């Protein structure tokens, strides 16, 4: 039953002032002189009074508007006569507030529907109203717990699963601010609550690009108290620990269509746009070598004719080591599949095929040398190669791509179709990077996302490949999702930690054309991916380095401590609905506290992120140097050779 007297008493206590100025969304409220204390007393309980960062309710007729307090100031009140100064306090406290929403049928709605009028009364929010503002989902909507309000530790913060995970997410903060922990907390709670559902296991794909190895499993030995299942249990998680340092690292399984993609190799090898990229595209899109590979005799005939043509040429500008280089590179492409017959043939050419500089002719050494000027020279050379026994169908995976590029390069150079100086640098880069590529990629029909969560660790990958591999993987997953999943019933979330490594706007390690292609790839995902069920989560220390297009297209932001003015300005340009207090608080946020803003939250809130069990936390702790200094490193027992005696 409605108690009018109780309501009047509560309003009398909770009323704090009246509107004295309306300037767009900026409103000034004059605070009653009796309500200037830090706390109020109501029914034996202490109520926190209004302050910067809190909210007030403005009543306009039957409507109730909600505004945030951005600042306050003191104004001197003019009086009619100097005599009144003896009894009247001439200082008036004024609040600068901005509208953020309104109450409708007891529920808080974000947005500005109407403006207040002068002299409208203002109130402190009741406990129920405060809870309604900080409730971001209906009771029927699935939510996950994130933490508690930093200013009100008794108020839990939960966010709706649909609004947060069916969106693009940005987690930003300086190193040590807790962004990796927040990322782990977010996805740990999701897998914890929904990982057991059959539809989740069948229709969800989460791929985490981990540059520093923070999310891969670690053994709990020594002083490392982390468990072996970062973020989630092993049965829901697959790991690829890539490495260009050793041969023992994992390899990403990619289909033949992705490995034979000309764009992949053009980007990987830094191909120039006008000459080298068209060469790569011509080789990999054509089927000339694919038709010859099953027929070893036909392919040997092409190789033999190419070598014979190179040795028959009398052009003094041609490199006379070209035939030897050609055969040696073919043997290198064959690797372990090269037959003894083929190896013996290559060695025979290296020993007996020589060049006489006086008359610019090749000759085949021996007791009776044979000269390239002879009529049957080409048949003589070609037949030596055709007589070899070699199965070329054994060349697969990355070696097959290299094989086709090498064959076409020498065929074109010897035939005079391309300039060696134009394509040669591309082939040198291919030879220098091919071993690293083979350690990272394998051609397989197995899917990368064999489990709901796939972590790809790039900790031991060199700098050249750290940008290319994530882009190729994300592009492959996005294109596959876009072209095959027409029903749009599968969810793909690409999570990129330390995203400035691949989303940077400026990079001196790549040419402009491929930098633009890299950015356009991720910009397309973030602008169009929602239509195909593809969403992007990025975490970074430097939002200023990331493309503004990507930053502005994010739906939800988790903002940890940012001290650089350029980073804060980048967020300010992208997040127009973030209040001034939040911007000014970013440089001083404590570790583990973030500002949540976006479609998942009604209003920007400062949240202390909840704890995650140590075995699920990321491997990103700051070391304790005093603890490390307190104990020496274990000393190995000297061997007999190391003994001073």
Coordinates of C-alpha atoms in Angstrom, one line a residue:
X1 CA 0.0 0.0 0.0
X2 CA 1.2 3.5 -0.9
X3 CA 2.3 5.4 2.2
X4 CA 2.2 9.1 1.3
X5 CA 3.7 10.3 4.6
X6 CA 6.7 8.0 4.2
X7 CA 7.2 9.1 0.7
X8 CA 7.1 12.8 1.7
X9 CA 9.6 12.2 4.5
X10 CA 11.9 10.3 2.1
X11 CA 11.7 13.0 -0.5
X12 CA 12.4 15.7 2.1
X13 CA 15.6 13.9 3.0
X14 CA 16.6 12.9 -0.5
X15 CA 15.8 16.3 -2.1
X16 CA 19.1 18.1 -2.7
X17 CA 18.3 21.1 -4.9
X18 CA 16.8 22.5 -8.0
X19 CA 17.7 23.1 -11.6
X20 CA 18.9 26.7 -12.2
X21 CA 20.3 26.5 -15.8
X22 CA 19.7 24.3 -18.9
X23 CA 22.3 24.6 -21.7
X24 CA 21.8 21.7 -24.0
X25 CA 22.7 18.4 -22.2
X26 CA 24.7 20.4 -19.7
X27 CA 22.6 21.3 -16.6
X28 CA 23.4 23.3 -13.5
X29 CA 21.8 22.4 -10.2
X30 CA 21.8 24.6 -7.1
X31 CA 22.3 22.5 -4.0
X32 CA 20.2 23.3 -0.9
X33 CA 22.5 24.8 1.8
X34 CA 21.3 22.2 4.3
X35 CA 22.4 19.3 2.0
X36 CA 26.1 20.2 1.6
X37 CA 27.4 17.4 4.0
X38 CA 29.1 14.3 2.7
X39 CA 26.4 12.0 4.1
X40 CA 22.7 12.2 5.1
X41 CA 20.9 10.2 7.8
X42 CA 17.7 8.5 6.9
X43 CA 15.8 6.0 9.1
X44 CA 19.0 5.3 11.1
X45 CA 21.1 4.5 8.0
X46 CA 23.8 6.6 6.4
X47 CA 23.1 7.7 2.9
X48 CA 26.0 8.9 0.7
X49 CA 25.3 12.4 -0.6
X50 CA 25.8 13.6 -4.1
X51 CA 29.4 14.1 -5.4
X52 CA 31.3 14.1 -8.6
X53 CA 30.8 10.8 -10.4
X54 CA 27.5 10.0 -8.8
X55 CA 24.0 10.3 -10.2
X56 CA 20.9 12.4 -9.4
X57 CA 17.3 12.2 -10.3
X58 CA 15.5 15.2 -11.8
X59 CA 11.6 15.2 -11.6
X60 CA 9.8 16.8 -14.4
X61 CA 6.0 16.4 -13.8
X62 CA 5.4 12.7 -13.8
X63 CA 8.7 12.0 -15.6
X64 CA 12.0 11.1 -13.9
X65 CA 15.3 12.0 -15.6
X66 CA 18.7 10.7 -14.6
X67 CA 21.9 12.8 -14.8
X68 CA 25.5 12.2 -13.9
X69 CA 27.4 14.7 -11.8
X70 CA 30.5 15.9 -13.8
X71 CA 31.7 18.7 -11.6
X72 CA 30.8 21.3 -9.0
X73 CA 31.6 24.8 -8.1
X74 CA 30.8 27.7 -5.7
X75 CA 28.8 30.7 -6.9
X76 CA 28.4 33.8 -4.8
X77 CA 24.7 34.8 -4.4
X78 CA 23.9 38.5 -4.9
X79 CA 21.7 40.0 -2.2
X80 CA 19.6 43.1 -2.3
X81 CA 21.1 44.9 0.7
X82 CA 24.5 44.7 2.4
X83 CA 22.7 44.4 5.8
X84 CA 21.6 40.8 4.9
X85 CA 25.1 39.6 4.7
X86 CA 25.2 39.4 8.5
X87 CA 22.6 36.6 8.4
X88 CA 22.6 35.1 4.9
X89 CA 25.3 32.7 3.5
X90 CA 26.0 34.2 0.1
X91 CA 27.9 31.1 -1.3
X92 CA 25.8 28.6 -3.3
X93 CA 27.1 25.2 -4.3
X94 CA 26.3 24.3 -7.9
X95 CA 26.6 21.0 -9.7
X96 CA 27.3 20.5 -13.3
X97 CA 25.4 17.5 -14.5
X98 CA 24.6 15.9 -17.9
X99 CA 21.6 13.8 -18.8
X100 CA 22.2 10.1 -19.3
X101 CA 18.7 8.5 -19.3
X102 CA 15.4 8.3 -17.6
X103 CA 13.1 5.9 -15.7
X104 CA 10.2 4.3 -17.4
X105 CA 7.9 1.9 -15.5
X106 CA 10.6 1.4 -12.9
X107 CA 13.3 0.5 -15.5
X108 CA 16.2 2.7 -16.5
X109 CA 16.5 3.6 -20.2
X110 CA 19.6 5.2 -21.6
X111 CA 19.3 8.3 -23.8
X112 CA 17.8 11.7 -23.7
X113 CA 14.0 11.9 -24.4
X114 CA 13.3 15.3 -22.9
X115 CA 15.0 18.1 -21.2
X116 CA 14.3 19.4 -17.6
X117 CA 12.8 22.7 -16.9
X118 CA 14.1 25.4 -14.6
X119 CA 13.3 24.9 -10.9
X120 CA 12.7 21.1 -11.4
X121 CA 13.5 19.4 -8.1
X122 CA 16.5 17.0 -7.9
X123 CA 16.9 14.0 -5.6
X124 CA 19.5 11.5 -4.5
X125 CA 18.8 8.0 -6.0
X126 CA 17.2 5.5 -3.7
X127 CA 18.9 2.0 -3.4
X128 CA 16.4 0.5 -5.8
X129 CA 16.9 3.2 -8.4
X130 CA 20.7 2.9 -8.0
X131 CA 20.4 -0.8 -8.6
X132 CA 18.2 -0.3 -11.6
X133 CA 20.8 2.0 -13.2
X134 CA 23.5 -0.6 -12.7
X135 CA 21.5 -3.6 -13.9
X136 CA 22.4 -4.2 -17.5
X137 CA 20.1 -7.1 -18.3
X138 CA 16.7 -8.4 -17.6
X139 CA 16.1 -11.2 -15.1
X140 CA 15.4 -13.6 -17.9
X141 CA 18.6 -12.7 -19.9
X142 CA 21.7 -14.9 -19.4
X143 CA 24.5 -12.9 -17.8
X144 CA 28.0 -13.4 -16.6
X145 CA 29.5 -11.7 -13.5
X146 CA 32.3 -9.2 -14.1
X147 CA 33.0 -7.8 -10.7
X148 CA 31.7 -5.0 -8.5
X149 CA 31.4 -1.3 -8.7
X150 CA 34.7 0.4 -7.7
X151 CA 32.8 3.1 -5.8
X152 CA 30.2 0.8 -4.3
X153 CA 31.8 -2.6 -3.6
X154 CA 28.4 -4.0 -2.5
X155 CA 26.9 -3.5 -6.0
X156 CA 27.8 -6.5 -8.3
X157 CA 28.1 -5.9 -12.0
X158 CA 26.9 -8.5 -14.5
X159 CA 26.6 -8.1 -18.2
X160 CA 24.4 -9.8 -20.8
X161 CA 25.9 -12.6 -22.8
X162 CA 24.3 -11.6 -26.0
X163 CA 25.2 -7.9 -25.8
X164 CA 28.8 -8.6 -25.0
X165 CA 29.8 -11.6 -27.0
X166 CA 27.7 -10.8 -30.1
X167 CA 29.6 -7.6 -30.4
X168 CA 33.1 -6.3 -31.1
X169 CA 35.1 -5.7 -27.9
X170 CA 38.1 -3.5 -27.1
X171 CA 40.2 -4.0 -23.9
X172 CA 42.8 -1.2 -23.5
X173 CA 45.3 -0.4 -20.8
X174 CA 49.0 0.1 -20.1
X175 CA 51.1 -2.9 -19.3
X176 CA 50.4 -4.0 -15.7
X177 CA 46.9 -2.4 -15.6
X178 CA 45.1 -5.7 -15.7
X179 CA 43.8 -5.9 -19.3
X180 CA 45.0 -9.5 -19.8
X181 CA 43.3 -10.5 -16.6
X182 CA 40.0 -8.9 -17.6
X183 CA 40.2 -10.7 -20.9
X184 CA 40.7 -14.0 -19.2
X185 CA 37.9 -13.2 -16.7
X186 CA 35.5 -12.4 -19.4
X187 CA 35.9 -15.6 -21.4
X188 CA 36.5 -17.8 -18.3
X189 CA 33.0 -16.9 -17.0
X190 CA 31.5 -17.5 -20.4
X191 CA 33.0 -21.0 -20.7
X192 CA 32.2 -21.7 -17.1
X193 CA 28.5 -21.0 -17.5
X194 CA 27.8 -22.0 -21.0
X195 CA 30.7 -24.4 -22.0
X196 CA 28.6 -27.5 -21.1
X197 CA 25.8 -26.8 -23.4
X198 CA 25.7 -29.0 -26.5
X199 CA 24.9 -26.1 -28.8
X200 CA 27.9 -24.2 -27.4
X201 CA 30.3 -27.0 -28.2
X202 CA 28.9 -27.5 -31.7
X203 CA 28.4 -23.9 -32.8
X204 CA 31.0 -21.8 -31.1
X205 CA 34.6 -21.1 -32.3
X206 CA 36.8 -18.8 -30.2
X207 CA 40.3 -18.2 -31.7
X208 CA 42.8 -16.4 -29.5
X209 CA 46.0 -14.9 -31.1
X210 CA 48.5 -14.8 -28.2
X211 CA 51.7 -12.9 -29.0
X212 CA 53.4 -13.4 -25.7
X213 CA 52.3 -16.9 -24.6
X214 CA 50.2 -15.5 -21.8
X215 CA 47.2 -17.9 -22.4
X216 CA 48.9 -21.2 -23.0
X217 CA 49.0 -23.9 -20.3
X218 CA 51.9 -24.0 -17.9
X219 CA 53.0 -26.6 -15.3
X220 CA 52.5 -25.6 -11.7
X221 CA 56.1 -26.1 -10.5
X222 CA 58.5 -24.1 -8.5
X223 CA 57.1 -20.7 -7.6
X224 CA 54.6 -20.7 -10.4
X225 CA 51.2 -21.2 -8.8
X226 CA 49.3 -21.1 -12.1
X227 CA 47.6 -24.3 -13.1
X228 CA 47.7 -26.0 -16.5
X229 CA 44.4 -24.7 -17.9
X230 CA 44.6 -20.9 -18.5
X231 CA 41.0 -19.5 -19.1
X232 CA 39.3 -22.9 -19.3
X233 CA 39.7 -26.7 -18.8
X234 CA 41.7 -28.6 -21.4
X235 CA 38.8 -30.5 -22.9
X236 CA 37.4 -27.3 -24.3
X237 CA 40.8 -25.9 -25.4
X238 CA 43.3 -26.5 -28.2
X239 CA 46.7 -25.0 -28.3
X240 CA 49.2 -24.3 -31.1
X241 CA 52.6 -23.3 -29.9
X242 CA 54.2 -22.1 -33.1
X243 CA 58.0 -21.6 -33.3
X244 CA 60.4 -20.5 -35.9
X245 CA 63.4 -21.3 -33.6
X246 CA 63.0 -25.1 -33.4
X247 CA 61.4 -27.9 -35.5
X248 CA 59.5 -29.2 -32.6
X249 CA 56.8 -26.5 -32.5
X250 CA 53.2 -27.1 -33.6
X251 CA 52.0 -26.3 -37.1
X252 CA 48.8 -24.7 -38.1
X253 CA 46.7 -26.9 -40.3
X254 CA 45.4 -24.9 -43.3
X255 CA 43.6 -26.3 -46.4
X256 CA 45.4 -26.3 -49.7
X257 CA 43.3 -23.4 -50.9
X258 CA 44.6 -21.2 -48.2
X259 CA 48.3 -22.3 -48.6
X260 CA 48.1 -21.8 -52.4
X261 CA 46.5 -18.4 -52.1
X262 CA 48.6 -15.9 -54.1
X263 CA 47.7 -13.1 -51.6
X264 CA 49.2 -15.2 -48.8
X265 CA 52.6 -15.6 -50.6
X266 CA 52.6 -12.0 -51.9
X267 CA 52.2 -10.7 -48.4
X268 CA 54.5 -13.2 -46.8
X269 CA 57.3 -12.4 -49.3
X270 CA 56.7 -8.7 -49.5
X271 CA 56.1 -8.9 -53.2
X272 CA 56.0 -5.6 -55.1
X273 CA 52.7 -4.6 -56.5
X274 CA 53.7 -4.1 -60.2
X275 CA 56.0 -6.9 -61.0
X276 CA 56.5 -9.6 -58.3
X277 CA 52.8 -10.0 -57.1
X278 CA 51.6 -10.6 -60.7
X279 CA 54.3 -13.3 -61.1
X280 CA 53.2 -15.1 -57.9
X281 CA 49.6 -14.8 -59.0
X282 CA 50.3 -16.2 -62.4
X283 CA 52.1 -19.2 -61.1
X284 CA 49.7 -20.2 -58.3
X285 CA 46.5 -19.5 -60.2
X286 CA 47.6 -21.3 -63.3
X287 CA 47.5 -25.1 -63.7
X288 CA 50.6 -25.6 -66.0
X289 CA 52.8 -27.2 -63.3
X290 CA 49.9 -29.0 -61.6
X291 CA 49.2 -30.8 -64.9
X292 CA 52.9 -31.7 -65.3
X293 CA 53.5 -32.9 -61.8
X294 CA 51.8 -36.3 -62.1
X295 CA 53.8 -37.1 -65.3
X296 CA 57.4 -37.2 -64.1
X297 CA 58.8 -37.8 -67.6
X298 CA 57.0 -34.8 -69.0
X299 CA 58.3 -32.6 -66.2
X300 CA 61.8 -33.8 -66.6
X301 CA 61.6 -33.0 -70.3
X302 CA 60.6 -29.4 -69.5
X303 CA 63.5 -29.1 -67.0
X304 CA 65.9 -30.6 -69.5
X305 CA 64.8 -28.3 -72.3
X306 CA 65.1 -25.3 -70.0
X307 CA 68.7 -26.2 -69.0
X308 CA 69.6 -26.9 -72.6
X309 CA 68.3 -23.5 -73.7
X310 CA 70.3 -21.8 -71.0
X311 CA 73.5 -23.5 -72.1
X312 CA 72.9 -22.9 -75.8
X313 CA 72.5 -19.1 -75.4
X314 CA 75.5 -17.0 -76.5
X315 CA 74.3 -13.9 -74.7
X316 CA 77.3 -12.7 -72.7
X317 CA 75.1 -10.9 -70.2
X318 CA 73.5 -14.2 -69.0
X319 CA 74.7 -15.6 -65.7
X320 CA 76.7 -18.7 -66.7
X321 CA 75.9 -20.4 -63.3
X322 CA 72.2 -20.3 -64.1
X323 CA 71.9 -23.9 -65.2
X324 CA 73.8 -25.1 -62.1
X325 CA 71.7 -22.9 -59.8
X326 CA 68.5 -24.1 -61.4
X327 CA 69.3 -27.8 -60.9
X328 CA 70.6 -27.2 -57.3
X329 CA 67.4 -25.4 -56.4
X330 CA 65.2 -28.1 -57.9
X331 CA 67.1 -30.6 -55.8
X332 CA 66.7 -28.5 -52.7
X333 CA 62.9 -28.2 -53.3
X334 CA 62.7 -32.0 -53.6
X335 CA 64.5 -32.4 -50.2
X336 CA 64.2 -35.9 -48.9
X337 CA 62.1 -37.0 -51.9
X338 CA 65.0 -36.5 -54.3
X339 CA 66.1 -39.8 -55.7
X340 CA 69.7 -41.0 -55.9
X341 CA 69.4 -40.9 -59.7
X342 CA 68.5 -37.2 -59.6
X343 CA 71.2 -36.3 -57.0
X344 CA 73.8 -38.1 -59.2
X345 CA 72.6 -36.2 -62.3
X346 CA 73.0 -32.8 -60.5
X347 CA 76.5 -33.7 -59.3
X348 CA 77.4 -34.8 -62.8
X349 CA 76.3 -31.4 -64.2
X350 CA 78.2 -29.5 -61.5
X351 CA 81.4 -31.5 -62.4
X352 CA 81.3 -31.6 -66.2
X353 CA 79.2 -28.6 -67.4
X354 CA 81.7 -25.8 -67.8
X355 CA 82.0 -22.5 -69.6
X356 CA 84.8 -21.3 -71.9
X357 CA 85.0 -17.5 -71.6
X358 CA 87.1 -17.0 -74.8
X359 CA 84.4 -18.1 -77.2
X360 CA 81.4 -17.8 -74.8
X361 CA 80.4 -21.4 -75.1
X362 CA 79.5 -24.2 -72.7
X363 CA 81.2 -27.5 -73.0
X364 CA 80.8 -30.9 -71.4
X365 CA 84.2 -31.9 -69.9
X366 CA 85.8 -35.3 -70.5
X367 CA 88.4 -36.9 -72.6
X368 CA 86.6 -35.6 -75.7
X369 CA 84.8 -32.4 -74.7
X370 CA 81.4 -31.7 -76.3
X371 CA 80.7 -28.1 -77.2
X372 CA 77.4 -26.2 -77.1
X373 CA 78.0 -25.2 -80.6
X374 CA 77.5 -28.7 -81.8
X375 CA 74.3 -29.5 -83.7
X376 CA 73.0 -32.1 -81.2
X377 CA 74.0 -30.2 -78.0
X378 CA 70.4 -29.5 -76.8
X379 CA 69.4 -33.2 -77.2
X380 CA 72.6 -34.2 -75.5
X381 CA 71.9 -32.1 -72.4
X382 CA 68.1 -32.8 -72.3
X383 CA 68.6 -36.5 -72.6
X384 CA 70.9 -36.6 -69.6
X385 CA 68.1 -35.1 -67.5
X386 CA 65.3 -37.1 -69.1
X387 CA 67.2 -40.3 -68.2
X388 CA 66.7 -39.6 -64.5
X389 CA 64.2 -41.5 -62.4
X390 CA 62.3 -39.1 -60.1
X391 CA 58.8 -39.1 -58.6
X392 CA 57.7 -35.5 -58.3
X393 CA 54.2 -36.3 -56.9
X394 CA 55.9 -36.7 -53.5
X395 CA 56.5 -32.9 -53.3
X396 CA 53.7 -31.6 -51.1
X397 CA 52.6 -28.7 -48.7
X398 CA 54.8 -25.6 -48.7
X399 CA 57.5 -27.3 -50.7
X400 CA 55.2 -27.7 -53.6
X401 CA 54.5 -24.0 -53.8
X402 CA 58.2 -23.2 -53.7
X403 CA 58.8 -25.9 -56.4
X404 CA 56.4 -24.3 -58.8
X405 CA 57.8 -20.8 -58.2
X406 CA 61.3 -21.9 -58.7
X407 CA 60.4 -23.8 -62.0
X408 CA 58.5 -20.8 -63.4
X409 CA 61.2 -18.3 -62.4
X410 CA 64.1 -20.1 -64.2
X411 CA 61.8 -21.0 -67.1
X412 CA 60.9 -17.3 -67.5
X413 CA 64.4 -15.9 -67.0
X414 CA 66.1 -18.4 -69.4
X415 CA 63.3 -17.8 -71.9
X416 CA 63.7 -14.1 -71.6
X417 CA 60.2 -13.4 -70.4
X418 CA 61.1 -11.7 -67.2
X419 CA 64.0 -9.6 -65.9
X420 CA 65.9 -11.5 -63.3
X421 CA 66.7 -8.3 -61.4
X422 CA 62.9 -7.7 -60.9
X423 CA 61.9 -11.2 -59.7
X424 CA 65.3 -12.3 -58.2
X425 CA 64.8 -10.4 -54.8
X426 CA 61.4 -12.2 -54.4
X427 CA 63.1 -15.6 -54.8
X428 CA 65.8 -14.7 -52.3
X429 CA 63.2 -13.8 -49.7
X430 CA 61.5 -17.1 -50.5
X431 CA 64.7 -19.1 -49.9
X432 CA 65.4 -17.2 -46.6
X433 CA 61.8 -17.6 -45.2
X434 CA 60.8 -21.0 -46.5
X435 CA 62.2 -23.0 -43.6
X436 CA 60.4 -20.7 -41.1
X437 CA 57.1 -21.1 -43.0
X438 CA 57.5 -24.9 -43.1
X439 CA 57.8 -24.8 -39.3
X440 CA 54.5 -22.9 -38.9
X441 CA 52.1 -24.3 -41.5
X442 CA 51.1 -27.6 -42.8
X443 CA 48.5 -28.5 -45.5
X444 CA 45.7 -30.5 -44.0
X445 CA 42.0 -30.9 -44.2
X446 CA 41.8 -30.9 -40.4
X447 CA 40.1 -27.8 -39.0
X448 CA 42.1 -25.3 -36.9
X449 CA 39.1 -24.9 -34.5
X450 CA 38.8 -28.5 -33.3
X451 CA 37.7 -27.3 -29.9
X452 CA 35.6 -24.3 -28.8
X453 CA 38.7 -22.3 -27.7
X454 CA 41.8 -22.4 -29.9
X455 CA 44.9 -20.5 -28.6
X456 CA 47.6 -19.7 -31.2
X457 CA 50.8 -18.8 -29.4
X458 CA 53.3 -16.6 -31.3
X459 CA 55.8 -16.2 -28.5
X460 CA 58.6 -18.0 -30.3
X461 CA 57.8 -16.7 -33.8
X462 CA 60.1 -14.2 -35.5
X463 CA 59.0 -10.7 -36.3
X464 CA 58.5 -11.2 -40.0
X465 CA 55.9 -14.0 -39.4
X466 CA 54.2 -12.5 -36.3
X467 CA 52.2 -10.1 -38.5
X468 CA 51.5 -12.4 -41.4
X469 CA 50.4 -15.6 -39.7
X470 CA 47.5 -13.9 -37.6
X471 CA 46.3 -12.1 -40.7
X472 CA 46.3 -15.2 -42.9
X473 CA 44.6 -17.3 -40.2
X474 CA 41.9 -14.6 -39.5
X475 CA 41.3 -14.0 -43.2
X476 CA 41.0 -17.8 -43.8
X477 CA 38.5 -18.3 -40.9
X478 CA 36.5 -15.2 -42.0
X479 CA 36.3 -16.2 -45.6
X480 CA 35.4 -19.7 -44.7
X481 CA 32.6 -18.5 -42.4
X482 CA 31.4 -16.0 -45.0
X483 CA 31.2 -18.5 -47.9
X484 CA 30.1 -21.7 -46.3
X485 CA 27.9 -20.9 -43.3
X486 CA 24.9 -19.4 -45.0
X487 CA 22.6 -20.4 -42.2
X488 CA 24.6 -18.1 -39.8
X489 CA 24.1 -20.5 -36.9
X490 CA 27.8 -20.7 -35.9
X491 CA 29.5 -18.1 -33.8
X492 CA 33.2 -17.1 -34.5
X493 CA 35.0 -14.8 -32.2
X494 CA 38.5 -13.7 -33.1
X495 CA 40.4 -12.6 -30.0
X496 CA 43.7 -10.7 -30.6
X497 CA 45.9 -9.9 -27.6
X498 CA 48.5 -7.2 -28.0
X499 CA 46.6 -6.2 -31.1
X500 CA 48.8 -3.2 -32.0
X501 CA 51.3 -5.8 -33.4
X502 CA 49.0 -6.4 -36.4
X503 CA 46.5 -3.6 -36.4
X504 CA 49.0 -0.7 -36.3
X505 CA 48.4 2.1 -38.7
X506 CA 52.1 2.8 -39.2
X507 CA 54.7 0.2 -39.9
X508 CA 58.2 0.6 -41.3
X509 CA 58.6 -3.2 -41.8
X510 CA 56.2 -3.4 -44.8
X511 CA 55.4 -1.5 -47.9
X512 CA 52.4 0.7 -48.1
X513 CA 50.3 -1.6 -50.4
X514 CA 50.5 -4.6 -48.1
X515 CA 50.0 -2.5 -45.0
X516 CA 46.7 -1.2 -46.5
X517 CA 45.7 -4.8 -47.4
X518 CA 46.4 -5.9 -43.8
X519 CA 44.3 -3.1 -42.3
X520 CA 41.5 -3.5 -44.9
X521 CA 41.3 -7.2 -44.0
X522 CA 40.5 -6.5 -40.4
X523 CA 38.5 -3.4 -41.1
X524 CA 36.2 -5.6 -43.3
X525 CA 35.8 -8.1 -40.5
X526 CA 34.9 -5.4 -37.9
X527 CA 32.5 -3.6 -40.3
X528 CA 30.9 -6.6 -42.0
X529 CA 31.6 -9.6 -39.8
X530 CA 28.5 -9.1 -37.6
X531 CA 26.3 -10.1 -40.6
X532 CA 28.1 -13.5 -40.8
X533 CA 28.4 -14.2 -37.1
X534 CA 32.0 -13.1 -36.9
X535 CA 33.1 -10.8 -34.0
X536 CA 36.4 -9.3 -33.0
X537 CA 37.9 -8.8 -29.6
X538 CA 41.1 -6.8 -29.4
X539 CA 43.4 -6.0 -26.4
X540 CA 46.2 -3.5 -26.6
X541 CA 48.5 -1.2 -24.7
X542 CA 48.4 1.5 -27.4
X543 CA 45.0 2.3 -28.9
X544 CA 46.6 5.3 -30.6
X545 CA 48.7 2.9 -32.8
X546 CA 45.6 1.0 -34.0
X547 CA 43.5 2.1 -37.0
X548 CA 40.9 4.6 -35.9
X549 CA 38.4 2.8 -38.1
X550 CA 38.8 -0.3 -36.0
X551 CA 38.6 1.6 -32.7
X552 CA 35.5 3.4 -33.7
X553 CA 33.6 0.3 -34.8
X554 CA 33.9 -1.5 -31.4
X555 CA 30.6 -2.0 -29.5
X556 CA 32.0 -2.4 -26.0
X557 CA 35.1 -1.0 -24.3
X558 CA 37.0 -2.2 -21.2
X559 CA 39.3 0.8 -20.4
X560 CA 42.1 0.2 -17.9
X561 CA 44.7 2.7 -16.9
X562 CA 46.0 4.8 -19.8
X563 CA 48.6 7.5 -19.1
X564 CA 49.6 8.5 -22.6
X565 CA 47.7 11.5 -23.8
X566 CA 47.6 10.2 -27.4
X567 CA 46.0 7.0 -26.2
X568 CA 43.4 8.8 -24.1
X569 CA 42.7 11.1 -27.1
X570 CA 42.2 8.1 -29.4
X571 CA 39.6 6.7 -27.0
X572 CA 37.9 10.1 -26.6
X573 CA 37.5 10.3 -30.4
X574 CA 36.0 6.9 -30.7
X575 CA 33.8 6.7 -27.6
X576 CA 31.6 9.8 -27.8
X577 CA 29.2 8.7 -25.0
X578 CA 31.9 8.4 -22.3
X579 CA 31.6 11.2 -19.7
X580 CA 34.3 13.6 -18.8
X581 CA 34.9 12.1 -15.4
X582 CA 35.7 8.7 -16.9
X583 CA 38.3 10.3 -19.3
X584 CA 39.9 12.1 -16.5
X585 CA 40.0 9.0 -14.3
X586 CA 41.8 6.8 -16.8
X587 CA 45.4 7.8 -15.9
X588 CA 44.8 7.1 -12.2
X589 CA 42.8 3.8 -12.3
X590 CA 44.2 1.2 -10.0
X591 CA 45.3 -2.2 -11.3
X592 CA 42.4 -4.5 -11.9
X593 CA 39.9 -1.7 -12.3
X594 CA 38.4 -0.7 -15.6
X595 CA 35.7 1.6 -17.1
X596 CA 33.0 -0.5 -18.8
X597 CA 31.3 1.4 -21.6
X598 CA 29.2 0.4 -24.6
X599 CA 26.0 -1.3 -25.6
X600 CA 26.4 -3.9 -22.9
X601 CA 26.2 -1.2 -20.2
X602 CA 23.4 1.4 -19.7
X603 CA 26.0 3.9 -18.5
X604 CA 29.8 4.0 -18.2
X605 CA 30.7 2.4 -14.9
X606 CA 34.0 1.9 -13.0
X607 CA 34.3 -1.8 -12.2
X608 CA 36.7 -3.7 -10.0
X609 CA 37.1 -7.0 -12.0
X610 CA 36.4 -10.1 -10.0
X611 CA 39.1 -12.7 -9.2
X612 CA 39.8 -15.7 -11.4
X613 CA 41.1 -19.0 -9.9
X614 CA 44.9 -18.9 -10.1
X615 CA 45.0 -21.9 -12.5
X616 CA 42.8 -20.1 -15.0
X617 CA 44.6 -16.7 -14.8
X618 CA 46.9 -15.6 -17.6
X619 CA 50.7 -15.8 -17.3
X620 CA 51.1 -12.1 -17.1
X621 CA 52.1 -11.5 -13.4
X622 CA 54.7 -8.9 -12.6
X623 CA 57.6 -10.7 -11.0
X624 CA 58.6 -10.0 -7.4
X625 CA 62.3 -9.0 -7.7
X626 CA 62.8 -9.1 -3.9
X627 CA 61.6 -12.6 -3.8
X628 CA 63.9 -13.6 -6.6
X629 CA 66.8 -11.9 -5.0
X630 CA 66.3 -13.7 -1.7
X631 CA 67.3 -17.1 -3.2
X632 CA 70.2 -17.9 -5.4
X633 CA 69.9 -19.9 -8.7
X634 CA 70.4 -23.6 -8.3
X635 CA 74.0 -24.6 -9.0
X636 CA 74.8 -27.5 -11.2
X637 CA 77.3 -30.1 -9.9
X638 CA 80.6 -29.7 -11.8
X639 CA 81.6 -32.5 -14.1
X640 CA 85.0 -34.1 -14.0
X641 CA 86.1 -31.8 -16.9
X642 CA 85.0 -28.7 -14.9
X643 CA 86.6 -29.7 -11.6
X644 CA 89.4 -27.3 -10.6
X645 CA 91.4 -30.3 -9.3

